[in-house]
mmCIF file of C-alpha atoms in Angstrom:
data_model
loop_
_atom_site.group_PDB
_atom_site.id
_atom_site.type_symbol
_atom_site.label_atom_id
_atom_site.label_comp_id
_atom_site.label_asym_id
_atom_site.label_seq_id
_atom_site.Cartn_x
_atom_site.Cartn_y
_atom_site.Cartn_z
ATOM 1 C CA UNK A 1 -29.980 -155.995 22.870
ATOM 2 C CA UNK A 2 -31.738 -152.993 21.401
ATOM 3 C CA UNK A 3 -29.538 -151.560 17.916
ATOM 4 C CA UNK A 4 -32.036 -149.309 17.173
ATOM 5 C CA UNK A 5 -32.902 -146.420 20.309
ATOM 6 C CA UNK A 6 -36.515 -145.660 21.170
ATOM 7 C CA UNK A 7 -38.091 -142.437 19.417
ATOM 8 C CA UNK A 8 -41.331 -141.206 20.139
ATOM 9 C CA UNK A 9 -41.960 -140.206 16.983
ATOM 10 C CA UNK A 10 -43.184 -143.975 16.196
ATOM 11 C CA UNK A 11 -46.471 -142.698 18.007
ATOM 12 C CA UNK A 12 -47.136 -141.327 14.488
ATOM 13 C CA UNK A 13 -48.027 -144.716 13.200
ATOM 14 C CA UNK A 14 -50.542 -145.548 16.249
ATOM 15 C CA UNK A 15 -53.777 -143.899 16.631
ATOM 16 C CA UNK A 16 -54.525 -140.631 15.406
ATOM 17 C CA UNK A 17 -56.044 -137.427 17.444
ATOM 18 C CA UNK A 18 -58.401 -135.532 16.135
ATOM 19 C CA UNK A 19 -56.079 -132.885 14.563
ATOM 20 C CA UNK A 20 -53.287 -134.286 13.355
ATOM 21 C CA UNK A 21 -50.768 -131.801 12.938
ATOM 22 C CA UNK A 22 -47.629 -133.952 13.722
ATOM 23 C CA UNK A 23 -47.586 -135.573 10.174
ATOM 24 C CA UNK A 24 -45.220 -134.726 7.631
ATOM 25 C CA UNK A 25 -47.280 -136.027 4.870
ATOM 26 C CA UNK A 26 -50.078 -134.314 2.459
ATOM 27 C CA UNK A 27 -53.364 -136.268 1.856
ATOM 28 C CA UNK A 28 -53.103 -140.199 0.683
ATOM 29 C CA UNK A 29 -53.279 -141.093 -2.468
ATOM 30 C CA UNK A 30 -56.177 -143.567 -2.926
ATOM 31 C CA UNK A 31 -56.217 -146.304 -5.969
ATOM 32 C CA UNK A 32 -59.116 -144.869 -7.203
ATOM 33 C CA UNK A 33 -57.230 -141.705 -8.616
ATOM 34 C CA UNK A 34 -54.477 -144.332 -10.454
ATOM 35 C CA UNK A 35 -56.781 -146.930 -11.658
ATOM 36 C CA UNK A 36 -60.721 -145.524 -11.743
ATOM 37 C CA UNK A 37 -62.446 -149.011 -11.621
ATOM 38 C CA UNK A 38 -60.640 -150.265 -14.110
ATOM 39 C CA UNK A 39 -58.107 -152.574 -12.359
ATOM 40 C CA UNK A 40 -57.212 -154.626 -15.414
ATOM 41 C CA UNK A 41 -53.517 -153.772 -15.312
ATOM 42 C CA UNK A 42 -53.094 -155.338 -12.004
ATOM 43 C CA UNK A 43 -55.612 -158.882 -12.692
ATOM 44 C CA UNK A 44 -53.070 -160.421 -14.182
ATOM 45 C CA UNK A 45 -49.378 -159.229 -12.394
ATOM 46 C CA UNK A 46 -48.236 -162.453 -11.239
ATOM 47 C CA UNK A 47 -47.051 -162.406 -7.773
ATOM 48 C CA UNK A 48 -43.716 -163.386 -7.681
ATOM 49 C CA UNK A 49 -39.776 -162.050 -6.966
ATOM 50 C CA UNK A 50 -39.352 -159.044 -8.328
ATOM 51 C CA UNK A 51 -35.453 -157.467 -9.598
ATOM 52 C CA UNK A 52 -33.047 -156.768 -6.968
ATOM 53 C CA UNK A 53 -32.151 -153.538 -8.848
ATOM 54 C CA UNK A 54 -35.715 -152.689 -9.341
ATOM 55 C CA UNK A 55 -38.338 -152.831 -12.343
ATOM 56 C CA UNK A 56 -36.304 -151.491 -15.520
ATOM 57 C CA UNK A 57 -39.367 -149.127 -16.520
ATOM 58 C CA UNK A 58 -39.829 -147.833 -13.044
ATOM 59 C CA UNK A 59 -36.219 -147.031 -12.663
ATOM 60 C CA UNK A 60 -36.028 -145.592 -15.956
ATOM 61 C CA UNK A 61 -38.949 -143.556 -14.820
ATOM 62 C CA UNK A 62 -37.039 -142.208 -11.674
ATOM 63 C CA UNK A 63 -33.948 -141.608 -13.725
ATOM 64 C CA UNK A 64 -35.887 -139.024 -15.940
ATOM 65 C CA UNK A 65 -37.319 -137.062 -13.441
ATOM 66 C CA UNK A 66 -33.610 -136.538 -12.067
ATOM 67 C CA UNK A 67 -32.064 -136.267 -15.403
ATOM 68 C CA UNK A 68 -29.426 -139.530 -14.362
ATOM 69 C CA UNK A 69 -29.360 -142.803 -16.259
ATOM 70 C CA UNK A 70 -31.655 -145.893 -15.213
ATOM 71 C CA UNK A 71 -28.519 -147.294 -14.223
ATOM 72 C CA UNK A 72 -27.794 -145.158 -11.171
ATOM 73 C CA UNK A 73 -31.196 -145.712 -9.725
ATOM 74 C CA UNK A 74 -31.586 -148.822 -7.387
ATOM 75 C CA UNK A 75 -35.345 -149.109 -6.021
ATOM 76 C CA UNK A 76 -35.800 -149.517 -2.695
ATOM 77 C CA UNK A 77 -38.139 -150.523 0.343
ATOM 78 C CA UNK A 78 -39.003 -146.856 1.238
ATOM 79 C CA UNK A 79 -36.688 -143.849 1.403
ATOM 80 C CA UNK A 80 -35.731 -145.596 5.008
ATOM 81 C CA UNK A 81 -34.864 -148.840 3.687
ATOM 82 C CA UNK A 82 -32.288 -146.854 0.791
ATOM 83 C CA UNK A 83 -30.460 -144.776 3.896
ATOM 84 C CA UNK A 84 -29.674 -148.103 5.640
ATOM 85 C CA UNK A 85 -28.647 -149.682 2.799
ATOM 86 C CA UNK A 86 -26.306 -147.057 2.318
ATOM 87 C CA UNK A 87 -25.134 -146.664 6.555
ATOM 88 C CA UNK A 88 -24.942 -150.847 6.357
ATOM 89 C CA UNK A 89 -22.920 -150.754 3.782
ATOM 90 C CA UNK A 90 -20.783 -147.782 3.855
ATOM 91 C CA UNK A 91 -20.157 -147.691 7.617
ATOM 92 C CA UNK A 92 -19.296 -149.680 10.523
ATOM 93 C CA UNK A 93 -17.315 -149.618 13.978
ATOM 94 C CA UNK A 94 -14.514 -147.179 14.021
ATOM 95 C CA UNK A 95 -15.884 -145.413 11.401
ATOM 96 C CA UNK A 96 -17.511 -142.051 11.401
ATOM 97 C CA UNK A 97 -20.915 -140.313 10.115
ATOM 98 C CA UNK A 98 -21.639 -136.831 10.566
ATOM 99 C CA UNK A 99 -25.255 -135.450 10.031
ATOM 100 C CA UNK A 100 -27.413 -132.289 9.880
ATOM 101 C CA UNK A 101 -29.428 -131.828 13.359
ATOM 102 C CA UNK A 102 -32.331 -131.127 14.203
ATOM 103 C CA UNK A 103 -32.938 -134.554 11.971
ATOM 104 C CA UNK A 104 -35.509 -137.555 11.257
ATOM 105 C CA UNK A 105 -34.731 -139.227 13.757
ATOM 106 C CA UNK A 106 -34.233 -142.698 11.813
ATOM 107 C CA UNK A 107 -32.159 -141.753 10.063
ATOM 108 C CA UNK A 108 -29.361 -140.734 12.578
ATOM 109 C CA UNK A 109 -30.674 -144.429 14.430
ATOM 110 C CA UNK A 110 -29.158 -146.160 11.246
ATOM 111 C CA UNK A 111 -26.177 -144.689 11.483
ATOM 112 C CA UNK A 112 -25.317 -145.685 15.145
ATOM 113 C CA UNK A 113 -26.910 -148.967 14.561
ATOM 114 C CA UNK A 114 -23.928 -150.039 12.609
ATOM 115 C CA UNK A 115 -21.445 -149.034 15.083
ATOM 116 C CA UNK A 116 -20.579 -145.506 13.385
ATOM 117 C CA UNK A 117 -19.728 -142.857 15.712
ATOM 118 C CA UNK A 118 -22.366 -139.897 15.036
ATOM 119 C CA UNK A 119 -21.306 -136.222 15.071
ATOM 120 C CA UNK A 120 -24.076 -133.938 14.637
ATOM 121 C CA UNK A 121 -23.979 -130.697 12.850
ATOM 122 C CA UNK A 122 -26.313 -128.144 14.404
ATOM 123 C CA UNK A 123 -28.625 -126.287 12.415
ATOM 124 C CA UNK A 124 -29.825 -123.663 14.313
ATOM 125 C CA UNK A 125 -33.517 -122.292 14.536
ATOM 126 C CA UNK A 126 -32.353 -118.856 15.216
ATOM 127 C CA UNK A 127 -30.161 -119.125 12.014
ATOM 128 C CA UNK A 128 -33.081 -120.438 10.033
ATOM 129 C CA UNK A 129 -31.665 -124.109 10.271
ATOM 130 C CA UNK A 130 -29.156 -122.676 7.306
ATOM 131 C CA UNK A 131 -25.979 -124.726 6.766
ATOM 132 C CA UNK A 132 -22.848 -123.367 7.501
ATOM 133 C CA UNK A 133 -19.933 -125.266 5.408
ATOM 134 C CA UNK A 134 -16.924 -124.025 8.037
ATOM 135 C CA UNK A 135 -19.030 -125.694 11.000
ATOM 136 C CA UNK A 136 -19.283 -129.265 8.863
ATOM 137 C CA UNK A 137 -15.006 -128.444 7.392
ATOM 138 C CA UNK A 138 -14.234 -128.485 11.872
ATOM 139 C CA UNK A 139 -16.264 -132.054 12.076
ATOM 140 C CA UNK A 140 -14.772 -133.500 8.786
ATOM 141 C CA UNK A 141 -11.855 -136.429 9.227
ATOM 142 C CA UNK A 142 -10.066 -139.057 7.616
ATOM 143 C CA UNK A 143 -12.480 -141.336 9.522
ATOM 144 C CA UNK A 144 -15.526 -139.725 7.979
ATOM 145 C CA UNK A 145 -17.805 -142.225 6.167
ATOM 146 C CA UNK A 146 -21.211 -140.464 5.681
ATOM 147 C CA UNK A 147 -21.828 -137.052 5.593
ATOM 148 C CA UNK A 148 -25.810 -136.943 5.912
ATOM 149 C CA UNK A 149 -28.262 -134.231 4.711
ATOM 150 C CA UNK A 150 -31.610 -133.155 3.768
ATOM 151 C CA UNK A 151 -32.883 -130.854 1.638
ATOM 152 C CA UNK A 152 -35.247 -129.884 1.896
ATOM 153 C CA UNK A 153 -34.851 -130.822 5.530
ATOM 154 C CA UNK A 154 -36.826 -132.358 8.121
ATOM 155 C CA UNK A 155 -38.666 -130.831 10.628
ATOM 156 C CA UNK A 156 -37.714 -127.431 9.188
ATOM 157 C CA UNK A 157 -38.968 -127.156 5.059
ATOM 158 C CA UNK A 158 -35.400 -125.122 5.017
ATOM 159 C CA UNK A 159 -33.528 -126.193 1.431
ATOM 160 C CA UNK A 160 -29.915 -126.319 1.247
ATOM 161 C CA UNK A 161 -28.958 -123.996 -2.176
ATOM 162 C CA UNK A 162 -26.803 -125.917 -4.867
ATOM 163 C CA UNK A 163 -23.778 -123.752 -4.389
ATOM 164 C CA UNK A 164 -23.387 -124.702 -0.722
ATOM 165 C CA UNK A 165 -23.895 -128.442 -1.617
ATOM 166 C CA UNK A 166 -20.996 -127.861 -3.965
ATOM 167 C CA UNK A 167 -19.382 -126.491 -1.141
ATOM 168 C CA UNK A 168 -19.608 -129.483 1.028
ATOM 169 C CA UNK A 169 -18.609 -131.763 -1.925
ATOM 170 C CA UNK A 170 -15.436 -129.942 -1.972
ATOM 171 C CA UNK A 171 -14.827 -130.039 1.384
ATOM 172 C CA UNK A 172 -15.021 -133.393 1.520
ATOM 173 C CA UNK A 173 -12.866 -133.869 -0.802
ATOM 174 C CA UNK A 174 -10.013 -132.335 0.722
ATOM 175 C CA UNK A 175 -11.029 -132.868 4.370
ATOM 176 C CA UNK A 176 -12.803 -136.210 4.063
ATOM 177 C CA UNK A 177 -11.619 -137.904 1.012
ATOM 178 C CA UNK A 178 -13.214 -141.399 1.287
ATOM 179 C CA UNK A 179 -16.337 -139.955 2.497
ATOM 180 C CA UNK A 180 -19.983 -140.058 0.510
ATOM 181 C CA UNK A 181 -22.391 -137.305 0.672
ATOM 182 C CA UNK A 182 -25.937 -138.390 1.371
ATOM 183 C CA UNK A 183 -28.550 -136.510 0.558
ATOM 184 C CA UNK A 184 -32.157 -136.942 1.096
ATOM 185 C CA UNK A 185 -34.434 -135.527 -1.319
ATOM 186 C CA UNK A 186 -38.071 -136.972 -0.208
ATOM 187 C CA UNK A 187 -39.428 -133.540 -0.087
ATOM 188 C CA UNK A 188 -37.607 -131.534 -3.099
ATOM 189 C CA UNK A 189 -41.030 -131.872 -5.401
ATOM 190 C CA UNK A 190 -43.226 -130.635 -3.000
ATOM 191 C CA UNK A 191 -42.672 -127.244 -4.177
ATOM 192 C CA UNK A 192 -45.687 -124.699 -3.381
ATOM 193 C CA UNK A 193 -48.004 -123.929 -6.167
ATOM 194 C CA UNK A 194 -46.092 -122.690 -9.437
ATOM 195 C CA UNK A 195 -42.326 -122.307 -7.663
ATOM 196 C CA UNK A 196 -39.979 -123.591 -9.388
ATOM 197 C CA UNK A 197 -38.785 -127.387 -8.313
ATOM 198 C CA UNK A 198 -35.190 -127.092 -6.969
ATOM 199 C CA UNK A 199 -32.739 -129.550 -9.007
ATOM 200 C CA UNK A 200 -31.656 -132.582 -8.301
ATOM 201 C CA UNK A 201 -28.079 -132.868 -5.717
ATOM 202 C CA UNK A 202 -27.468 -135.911 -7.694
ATOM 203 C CA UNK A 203 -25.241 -134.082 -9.959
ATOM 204 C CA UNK A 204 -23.247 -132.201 -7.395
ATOM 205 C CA UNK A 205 -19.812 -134.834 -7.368
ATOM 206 C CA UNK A 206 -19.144 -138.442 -8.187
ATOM 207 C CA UNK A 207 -19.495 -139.440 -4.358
ATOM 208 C CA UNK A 208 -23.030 -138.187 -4.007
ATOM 209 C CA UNK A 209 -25.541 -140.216 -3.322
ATOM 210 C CA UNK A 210 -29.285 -138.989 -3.435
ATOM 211 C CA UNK A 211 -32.363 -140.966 -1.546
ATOM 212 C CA UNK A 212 -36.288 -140.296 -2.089
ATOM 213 C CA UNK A 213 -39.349 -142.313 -2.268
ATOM 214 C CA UNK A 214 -42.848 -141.818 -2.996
ATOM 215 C CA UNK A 215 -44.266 -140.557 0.542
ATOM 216 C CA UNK A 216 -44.257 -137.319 0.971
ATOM 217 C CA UNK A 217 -44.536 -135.150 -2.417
ATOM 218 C CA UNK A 218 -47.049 -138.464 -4.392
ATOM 219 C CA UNK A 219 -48.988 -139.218 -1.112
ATOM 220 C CA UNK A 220 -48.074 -142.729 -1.729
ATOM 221 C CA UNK A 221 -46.470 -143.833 1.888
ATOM 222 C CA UNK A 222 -48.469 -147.396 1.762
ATOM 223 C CA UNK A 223 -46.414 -148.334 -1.248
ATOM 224 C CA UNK A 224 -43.250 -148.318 0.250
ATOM 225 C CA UNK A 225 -40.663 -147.366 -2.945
ATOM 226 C CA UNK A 226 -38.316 -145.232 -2.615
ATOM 227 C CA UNK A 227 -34.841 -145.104 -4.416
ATOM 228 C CA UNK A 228 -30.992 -144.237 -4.003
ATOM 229 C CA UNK A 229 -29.338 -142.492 -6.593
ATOM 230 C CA UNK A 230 -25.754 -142.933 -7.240
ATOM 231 C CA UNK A 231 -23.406 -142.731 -10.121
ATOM 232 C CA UNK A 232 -20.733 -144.951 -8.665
ATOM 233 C CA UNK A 233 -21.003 -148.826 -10.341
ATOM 234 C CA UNK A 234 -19.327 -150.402 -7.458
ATOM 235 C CA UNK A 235 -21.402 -148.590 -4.922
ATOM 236 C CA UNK A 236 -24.352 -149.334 -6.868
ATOM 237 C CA UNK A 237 -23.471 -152.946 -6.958
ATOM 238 C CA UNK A 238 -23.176 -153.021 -3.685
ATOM 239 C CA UNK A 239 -26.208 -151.417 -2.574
ATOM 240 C CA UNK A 240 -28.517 -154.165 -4.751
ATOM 241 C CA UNK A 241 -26.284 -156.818 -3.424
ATOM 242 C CA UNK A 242 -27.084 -155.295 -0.237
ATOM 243 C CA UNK A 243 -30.970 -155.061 -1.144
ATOM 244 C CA UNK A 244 -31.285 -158.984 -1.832
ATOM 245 C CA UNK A 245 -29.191 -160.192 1.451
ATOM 246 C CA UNK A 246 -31.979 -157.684 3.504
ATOM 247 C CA UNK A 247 -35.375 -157.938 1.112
ATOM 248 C CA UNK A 248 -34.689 -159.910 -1.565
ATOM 249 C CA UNK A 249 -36.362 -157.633 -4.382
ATOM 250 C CA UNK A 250 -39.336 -154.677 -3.965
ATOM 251 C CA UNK A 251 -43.385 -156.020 -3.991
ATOM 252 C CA UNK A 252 -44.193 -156.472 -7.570
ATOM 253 C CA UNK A 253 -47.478 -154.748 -6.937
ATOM 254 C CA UNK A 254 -46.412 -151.964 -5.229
ATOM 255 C CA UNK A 255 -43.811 -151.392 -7.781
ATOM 256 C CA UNK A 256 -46.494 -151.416 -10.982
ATOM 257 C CA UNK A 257 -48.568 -148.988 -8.474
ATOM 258 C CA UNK A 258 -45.565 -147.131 -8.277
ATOM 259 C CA UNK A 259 -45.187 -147.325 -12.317
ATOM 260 C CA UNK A 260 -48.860 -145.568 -12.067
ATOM 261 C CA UNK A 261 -47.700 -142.782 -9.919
ATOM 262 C CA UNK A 262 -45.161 -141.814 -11.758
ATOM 263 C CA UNK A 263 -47.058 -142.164 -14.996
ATOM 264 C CA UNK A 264 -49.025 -139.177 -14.154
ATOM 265 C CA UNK A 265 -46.689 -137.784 -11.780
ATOM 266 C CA UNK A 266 -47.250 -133.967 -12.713
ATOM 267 C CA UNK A 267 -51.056 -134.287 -12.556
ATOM 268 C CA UNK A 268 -50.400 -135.750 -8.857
ATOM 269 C CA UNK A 269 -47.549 -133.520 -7.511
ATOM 270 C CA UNK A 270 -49.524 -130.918 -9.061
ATOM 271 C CA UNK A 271 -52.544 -130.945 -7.423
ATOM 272 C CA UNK A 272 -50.526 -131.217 -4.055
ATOM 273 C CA UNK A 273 -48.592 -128.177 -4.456
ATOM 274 C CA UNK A 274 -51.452 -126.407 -5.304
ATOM 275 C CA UNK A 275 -53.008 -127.931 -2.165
ATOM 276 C CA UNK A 276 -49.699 -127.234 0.068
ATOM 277 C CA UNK A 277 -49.538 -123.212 -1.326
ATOM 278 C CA UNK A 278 -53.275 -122.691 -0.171
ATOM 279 C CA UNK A 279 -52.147 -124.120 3.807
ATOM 280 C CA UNK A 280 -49.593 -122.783 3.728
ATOM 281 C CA UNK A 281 -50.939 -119.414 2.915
ATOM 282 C CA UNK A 282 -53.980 -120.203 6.068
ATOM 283 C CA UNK A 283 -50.662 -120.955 8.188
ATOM 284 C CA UNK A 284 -48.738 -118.001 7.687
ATOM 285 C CA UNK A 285 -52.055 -115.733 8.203
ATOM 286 C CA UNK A 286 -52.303 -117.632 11.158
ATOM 287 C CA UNK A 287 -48.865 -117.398 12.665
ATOM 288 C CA UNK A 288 -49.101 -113.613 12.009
ATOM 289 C CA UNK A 289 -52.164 -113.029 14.332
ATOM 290 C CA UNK A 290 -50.156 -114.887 16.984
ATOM 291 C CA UNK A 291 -46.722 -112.973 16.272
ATOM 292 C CA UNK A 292 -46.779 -111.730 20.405
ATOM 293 C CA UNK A 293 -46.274 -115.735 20.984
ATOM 294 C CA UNK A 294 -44.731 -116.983 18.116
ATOM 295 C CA UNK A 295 -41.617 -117.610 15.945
ATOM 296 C CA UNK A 296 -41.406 -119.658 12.424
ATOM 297 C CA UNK A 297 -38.497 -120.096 9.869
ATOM 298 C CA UNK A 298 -40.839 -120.194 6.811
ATOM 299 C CA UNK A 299 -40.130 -123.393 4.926
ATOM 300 C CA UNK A 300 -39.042 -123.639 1.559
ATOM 301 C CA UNK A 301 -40.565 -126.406 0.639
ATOM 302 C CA UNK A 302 -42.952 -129.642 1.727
ATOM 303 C CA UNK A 303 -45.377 -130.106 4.317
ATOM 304 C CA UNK A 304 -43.962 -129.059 7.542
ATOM 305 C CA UNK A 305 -42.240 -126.074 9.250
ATOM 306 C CA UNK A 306 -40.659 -125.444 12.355
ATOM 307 C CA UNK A 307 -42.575 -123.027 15.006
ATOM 308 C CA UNK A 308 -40.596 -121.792 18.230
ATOM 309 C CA UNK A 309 -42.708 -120.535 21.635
ATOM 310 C CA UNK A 310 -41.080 -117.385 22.314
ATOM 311 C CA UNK A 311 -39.018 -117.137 25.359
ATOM 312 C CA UNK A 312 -39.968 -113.808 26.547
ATOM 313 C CA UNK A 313 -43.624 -115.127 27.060
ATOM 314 C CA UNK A 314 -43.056 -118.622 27.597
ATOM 315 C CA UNK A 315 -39.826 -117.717 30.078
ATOM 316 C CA UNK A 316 -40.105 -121.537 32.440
ATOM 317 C CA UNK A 317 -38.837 -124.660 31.194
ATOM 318 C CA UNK A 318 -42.265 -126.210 31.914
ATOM 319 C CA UNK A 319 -43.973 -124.001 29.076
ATOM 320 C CA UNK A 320 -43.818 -126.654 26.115
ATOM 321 C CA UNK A 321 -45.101 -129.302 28.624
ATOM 322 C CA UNK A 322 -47.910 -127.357 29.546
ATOM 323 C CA UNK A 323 -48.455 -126.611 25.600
ATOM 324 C CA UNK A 324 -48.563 -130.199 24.707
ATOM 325 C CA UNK A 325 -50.472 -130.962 27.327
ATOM 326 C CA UNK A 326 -53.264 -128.139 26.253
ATOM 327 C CA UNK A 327 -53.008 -129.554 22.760
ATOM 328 C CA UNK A 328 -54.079 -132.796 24.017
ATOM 329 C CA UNK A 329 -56.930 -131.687 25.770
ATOM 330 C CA UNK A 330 -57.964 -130.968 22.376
ATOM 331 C CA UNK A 331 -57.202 -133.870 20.510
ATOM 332 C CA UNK A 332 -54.287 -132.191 18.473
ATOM 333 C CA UNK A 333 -50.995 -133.157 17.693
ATOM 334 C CA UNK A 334 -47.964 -131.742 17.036
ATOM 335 C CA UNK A 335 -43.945 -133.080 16.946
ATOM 336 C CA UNK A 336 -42.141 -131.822 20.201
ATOM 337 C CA UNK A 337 -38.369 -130.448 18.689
ATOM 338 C CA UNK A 338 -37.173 -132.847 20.932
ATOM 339 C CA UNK A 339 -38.062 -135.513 18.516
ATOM 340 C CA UNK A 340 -35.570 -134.391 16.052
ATOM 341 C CA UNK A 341 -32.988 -132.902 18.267
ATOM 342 C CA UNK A 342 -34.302 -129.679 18.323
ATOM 343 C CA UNK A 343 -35.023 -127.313 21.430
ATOM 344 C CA UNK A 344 -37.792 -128.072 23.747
ATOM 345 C CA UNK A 345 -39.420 -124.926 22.774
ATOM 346 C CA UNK A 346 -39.646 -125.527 19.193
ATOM 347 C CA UNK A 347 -42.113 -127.744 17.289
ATOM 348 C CA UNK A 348 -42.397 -129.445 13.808
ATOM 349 C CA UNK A 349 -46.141 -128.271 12.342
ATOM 350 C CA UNK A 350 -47.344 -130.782 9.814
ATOM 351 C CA UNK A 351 -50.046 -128.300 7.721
ATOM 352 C CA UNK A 352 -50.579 -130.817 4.142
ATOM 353 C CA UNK A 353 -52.683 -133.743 5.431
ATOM 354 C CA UNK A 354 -55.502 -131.373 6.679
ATOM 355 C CA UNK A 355 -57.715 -129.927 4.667
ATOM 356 C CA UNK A 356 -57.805 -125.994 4.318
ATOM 357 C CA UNK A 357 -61.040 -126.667 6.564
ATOM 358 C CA UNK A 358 -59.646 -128.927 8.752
ATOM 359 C CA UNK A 359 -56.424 -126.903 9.333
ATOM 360 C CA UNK A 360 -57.996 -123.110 10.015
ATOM 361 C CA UNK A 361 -59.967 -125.341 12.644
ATOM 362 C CA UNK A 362 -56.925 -126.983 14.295
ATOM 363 C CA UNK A 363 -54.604 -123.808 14.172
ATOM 364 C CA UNK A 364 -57.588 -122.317 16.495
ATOM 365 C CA UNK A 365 -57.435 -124.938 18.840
ATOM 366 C CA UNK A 366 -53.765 -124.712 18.864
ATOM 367 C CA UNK A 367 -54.092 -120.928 19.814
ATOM 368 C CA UNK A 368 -56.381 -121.535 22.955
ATOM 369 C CA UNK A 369 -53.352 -124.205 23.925
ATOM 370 C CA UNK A 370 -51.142 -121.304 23.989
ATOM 371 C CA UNK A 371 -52.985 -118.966 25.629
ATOM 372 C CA UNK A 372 -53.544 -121.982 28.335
ATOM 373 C CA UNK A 373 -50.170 -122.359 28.583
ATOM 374 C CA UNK A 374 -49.371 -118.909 28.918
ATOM 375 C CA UNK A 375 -51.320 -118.356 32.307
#
């Protein structure tokens, strides 16, 4: 009965610990810092349908910050929503999908949920998670549907440079030639403090197709918009055809919120990166007083990293049970690797929801858990 397999990464959306260290998010936007106490602009939004493509101004809004036309932007339920609009309606039985592993895990569920056959490309921790073009040529085939990315990805922060996305385009090409590459972009402005914002895939080949939303780099998860980006007319067509058969249209609301956001977008991403630099900077300290027992690929950017126990001192496949199980003791949480496909020994550490406070006081907790689970 069940399309969709069980993760346990949904226990992110039940109650939270004390530290909360398995989040991939920075701290939540509140209306306050849109609106002051002036809510005028909402009092009199009436409540009804809104565009299956999306509001005009919003997409135009979306299409400027990736230097594309409003056209190619279709506005969707979440980032989520836009990557199974794109599996429903690109793939299906006897068709295949290859993605980038270790992965969000929904996002290789949508692609089995269809009937696609999954092949996963391994990114490797111990080649810091980079892509390797010749491993995704060997999985390429006339079957190939969806070739799925992230980049920046997630668990690992790790961005995938332009060139080799120009790469894979051409690889595809040859190798895979009715094949679109997917590529999701939630984290690419959550650059840390002044670095320089890595450009947009969305101009990398005519069968790219780029997905984002709000969540991660605005704080702005409880609006639910996100987008897909494509430069194709029938595949856009499709996708908003595909939007109103599944949703209908976007909340009106959240998308004039969403109009907000973007309005002072700069002033908002800003203040995050600035924010994500400074715990970042508490996190790498950190992770160099405990270099005897730990391993990171430094992320690139957004709010998460990938952090490996080290065999030689954790040397029994029990160790990362007996580390989560010290981390609960202390009320913290952190994403096992398994969640994402990853090793057991590897974790995803969430370090932008905290505060610099909050953090510096988890990260010691987490360091008694691995002394505990060293003995």
């Amino acid at each position: 009965m069940e399309r969709f397999p069980s993760n346990d990464i949904i226990s992110l959306v039940a109650s939270a610990p004390r530290h909360d260290l398995a989040e991939s998010v920075g701290p939540s936007l509140r209306l306050g810092e849109l609106f002051g106490r002036d809510m005028a602009e909402l009092a009199d939004l009436p409540l009804n349908y809104g565009s299956a493509a999306g509001d005009a101004e919003l997409r135009a809004l979306i299409a400027a910050r990736h230097r594309v036309s409003a056209e190619d932007v279709v506005v969707t339920v979440g980032g989520m929503h836009a990557l199974f609009l794109l599996a429903f309606t690109l793939c299906g039985p006897g068709d295949e999908a290859v993605i980038a592993e270790p992965a969000f895990p929904l996002a290789r569920n949508t692609l089995g949920a269809v009937g696609a056959t999954v092949r996963p490309l391994p990114l490797r921790f111990d080649d810091g998670y980079r892509l390797d073009p010749e491993a995704l040529r060997a999985l390429l085939t006339p079957k190939t549907r969806i070739v799925s990315l992230a980049s920046p990805q997630n668990p690992s922060g790790v961005a995938i440079p332009a060139s080799t996305l120009r790469e894979v385009a051409e690889l595809m090409r040859t190798h895979a030639p009715d094949a679109w590459l997917v590529v999701d972009e939630t984290y690419r402005e959550a650059a840390y403090g002044d670095n320089r914002t890595m450009p947009s895939a969305s101009a990398a080949g005519p069968r790219v197709v780029t997905v984002a939303s709000l969540s991660k780099c605005h704080g702005a998860a409880g609006l639910r918009i996100g987008w897909a980006i494509t430069r194709d007319p029938v595949l856009r067509q499709s996708l908003v055809t595909a939007k109103f058969n599944t949703v209908i249209s976007c909340s009106p609301l959240d998308e004039r919120m969403a109009l907000a956001v973007l309005r002072q977008g700069e002033h908002i991403v800003g203040a995050r990166r600035r924010h994500l630099a400074h715990n970042l900077q508490t996190l790498e300290a950190w992770i160099g007083r405990h270099a005897a027992e730990l391993e990171w690929v430094r992320p690139d950017a957004g709010a998460l990293c990938c952090v490996r126990l080290k065999p030689a001192v954790y040397d029994d496949d029990d160790a990362p049970q007996r580390f989560q199980a010290a981390l609960q003791e202390r009320g913290i949480r952190l994403a096992p690797g398994t969640w994402f496909g990853d090793e057991p020994r590897v974790f995803r550490l969430g370090f932008g929801l905290a505060t610099n406070a909050e953090l510096a006081a988890a990260l010691e907790g987490v360091g008694a858990a691995l002394r505990q689970a060293a003995d």
